Amino acid sequence: EGTVKAWGNSLPILHEIRHGLKRLVESGESTKIDLNSIPFGPGDEGRLLSILGKGEVEAKVDALGPARVWESAIHGVWLIDYRNLDEQRLALHIEISTVPDILGTQPQDVQDGIDKLERLIETVSGDSDPKS
């Protein structure tokens, strides 16, 4: 019992992560865990992040404020740290997925990319029909 208390809320989150990884493998369904909604005791968050470790992939995203994304040492377990422009944390999430949503391109953004590329091709080539 003393060991469980020492883990605080880290242990239940690790169980939730395990279930999320199994769900990802079995059905392809992603899981998100909002760490801000979990009542951490002193040191719980740091303990959890230490246990999860740091993997090989890290990215910075600038959208409505900076966000740092990194894969933990557990493949498929991503951490997303959302900050405001003053670098104060807004949210810390765990996302269990092959690629976190924040790094994926939205369908409308792809269409915008096509439109922009067509305009660039027209400008560079002088071609009035960029689709050719």
Tab-separated table of C-alpha atoms in Angstrom:
chain	number	residue	atom	x	y	z
A	1	GLU	CA	0.000	0.000	0.000
A	2	GLY	CA	2.864	2.406	0.764
A	3	THR	CA	4.238	1.880	-2.754
A	4	VAL	CA	0.860	2.708	-4.292
A	5	LYS	CA	0.660	5.925	-2.252
A	6	ALA	CA	4.165	6.878	-3.414
A	7	TRP	CA	2.950	6.688	-7.012
A	8	GLY	CA	-0.001	8.992	-6.339
A	9	ASN	CA	-2.114	9.473	-9.453
A	10	SER	CA	0.716	8.361	-11.741
A	11	LEU	CA	-0.160	4.679	-11.425
A	12	PRO	CA	-3.812	4.992	-12.559
A	13	ILE	CA	-2.650	7.103	-15.513
A	14	LEU	CA	-0.122	4.434	-16.481
A	15	HIS	CA	-2.963	1.887	-16.444
A	16	GLU	CA	-5.069	4.215	-18.609
A	17	ILE	CA	-2.141	4.579	-21.027
A	18	ARG	CA	-1.784	0.784	-21.219
A	19	HIS	CA	-5.493	0.438	-22.054
A	20	GLY	CA	-5.159	3.203	-24.654
A	21	LEU	CA	-2.210	1.452	-26.312
A	22	LYS	CA	-4.166	-1.806	-26.469
A	23	ARG	CA	-7.147	0.042	-27.980
A	24	LEU	CA	-4.821	1.660	-30.555
A	25	VAL	CA	-3.450	-1.732	-31.589
A	26	GLU	CA	-6.827	-3.475	-31.645
A	27	SER	CA	-9.013	-0.825	-33.297
A	28	GLY	CA	-6.774	2.049	-34.374
A	29	GLU	CA	-8.648	4.336	-31.951
A	30	SER	CA	-6.622	7.130	-30.351
A	31	THR	CA	-6.929	8.146	-26.695
A	32	LYS	CA	-6.397	11.580	-25.156
A	33	ILE	CA	-5.730	12.216	-21.483
A	34	ASP	CA	-5.946	15.766	-20.164
A	35	LEU	CA	-3.430	15.877	-17.339
A	36	ASN	CA	-4.791	19.262	-16.194
A	37	SER	CA	-8.043	17.554	-15.204
A	38	ILE	CA	-6.272	15.088	-12.899
A	39	PRO	CA	-5.588	16.115	-9.312
A	40	PHE	CA	-1.841	15.599	-8.967
A	41	GLY	CA	-0.187	15.637	-5.597
A	42	PRO	CA	3.272	17.135	-5.115
A	43	GLY	CA	5.704	15.507	-7.516
A	44	ASP	CA	3.099	13.323	-9.306
A	45	GLU	CA	3.392	15.032	-12.687
A	46	GLY	CA	7.184	15.029	-12.616
A	47	ARG	CA	7.203	11.371	-11.549
A	48	LEU	CA	4.862	10.439	-14.404
A	49	LEU	CA	6.907	12.318	-17.007
A	50	SER	CA	10.089	10.732	-15.683
A	51	ILE	CA	8.590	7.235	-15.906
A	52	LEU	CA	7.385	7.845	-19.471
A	53	GLY	CA	10.782	9.175	-20.496
A	54	LYS	CA	11.606	10.841	-23.788
A	55	GLY	CA	11.661	9.196	-27.175
A	56	GLU	CA	13.222	10.126	-30.486
A	57	VAL	CA	10.663	12.548	-31.936
A	58	GLU	CA	9.996	16.137	-30.866
A	59	ALA	CA	8.244	18.994	-32.637
A	60	LYS	CA	7.313	22.594	-31.960
A	61	VAL	CA	4.018	23.926	-33.264
A	62	ASP	CA	3.119	27.619	-33.434
A	63	ALA	CA	-0.664	27.856	-33.626
A	64	LEU	CA	-2.574	30.140	-31.256
A	65	GLY	CA	0.528	30.008	-29.063
A	66	PRO	CA	3.461	27.635	-28.882
A	67	ALA	CA	3.012	23.921	-28.290
A	68	ARG	CA	5.735	21.351	-27.774
A	69	VAL	CA	5.051	17.785	-28.834
A	70	TRP	CA	7.242	14.830	-28.011
A	71	GLU	CA	6.957	11.090	-28.083
A	72	SER	CA	7.686	9.418	-24.793
A	73	ALA	CA	10.047	6.454	-24.536
A	74	ILE	CA	6.867	4.380	-24.911
A	75	HIS	CA	6.117	4.282	-28.645
A	76	GLY	CA	2.681	5.669	-29.424
A	77	VAL	CA	2.521	7.751	-26.242
A	78	TRP	CA	2.845	11.449	-27.040
A	79	LEU	CA	2.903	14.471	-24.750
A	80	ILE	CA	1.615	17.836	-25.885
A	81	ASP	CA	2.453	20.889	-23.790
A	82	TYR	CA	0.313	23.887	-24.818
A	83	ARG	CA	1.569	27.335	-23.806
A	84	ASN	CA	0.316	30.884	-24.180
A	85	LEU	CA	2.409	33.660	-25.695
A	86	ASP	CA	3.910	34.341	-22.241
A	87	GLU	CA	5.073	30.682	-22.102
A	88	GLN	CA	2.637	29.828	-19.302
A	89	ARG	CA	1.213	26.323	-19.543
A	90	LEU	CA	-2.368	26.187	-20.729
A	91	ALA	CA	-2.690	22.410	-20.915
A	92	LEU	CA	-0.677	19.216	-20.839
A	93	HIS	CA	-2.113	16.244	-22.685
A	94	ILE	CA	-1.098	12.675	-23.326
A	95	GLU	CA	-2.194	11.407	-26.700
A	96	ILE	CA	-1.968	7.739	-27.522
A	97	SER	CA	-1.800	7.489	-31.293
A	98	THR	CA	0.524	6.780	-34.186
A	99	VAL	CA	0.761	10.539	-34.860
A	100	PRO	CA	-0.784	13.213	-32.618
A	101	ASP	CA	-3.651	15.210	-34.120
A	102	ILE	CA	-1.789	18.488	-33.700
A	103	LEU	CA	0.842	17.296	-36.200
A	104	GLY	CA	-1.643	16.112	-38.826
A	105	THR	CA	-2.812	18.250	-41.709
A	106	GLN	CA	-6.515	19.047	-41.747
A	107	PRO	CA	-8.390	18.295	-45.024
A	108	GLN	CA	-9.254	21.979	-45.609
A	109	ASP	CA	-5.591	22.876	-45.165
A	110	VAL	CA	-4.707	20.381	-47.907
A	111	GLN	CA	-7.173	22.101	-50.269
A	112	ASP	CA	-5.653	25.467	-49.340
A	113	GLY	CA	-2.238	23.976	-50.141
A	114	ILE	CA	-3.431	22.866	-53.586
A	115	ASP	CA	-4.822	26.341	-54.287
A	116	LYS	CA	-1.595	28.018	-53.190
A	117	LEU	CA	0.564	25.640	-55.226
A	118	GLU	CA	-1.565	26.212	-58.316
A	119	ARG	CA	-1.122	29.982	-57.930
A	120	LEU	CA	2.638	29.512	-57.527
A	121	ILE	CA	2.846	27.317	-60.619
A	122	GLU	CA	0.878	29.893	-62.596
A	123	THR	CA	3.178	32.689	-61.414
A	124	VAL	CA	6.364	30.774	-62.151
A	125	SER	CA	5.317	29.321	-65.495
A	126	GLY	CA	3.129	32.142	-66.759
A	127	ASP	CA	0.619	29.398	-67.584
A	128	SER	CA	-2.992	30.498	-67.223
A	129	ASP	CA	-4.067	26.877	-66.684
A	130	PRO	CA	-1.975	25.593	-63.743
A	131	LYS	CA	-3.729	22.223	-63.851
A	132	SER	CA	-1.999	21.198	-67.060
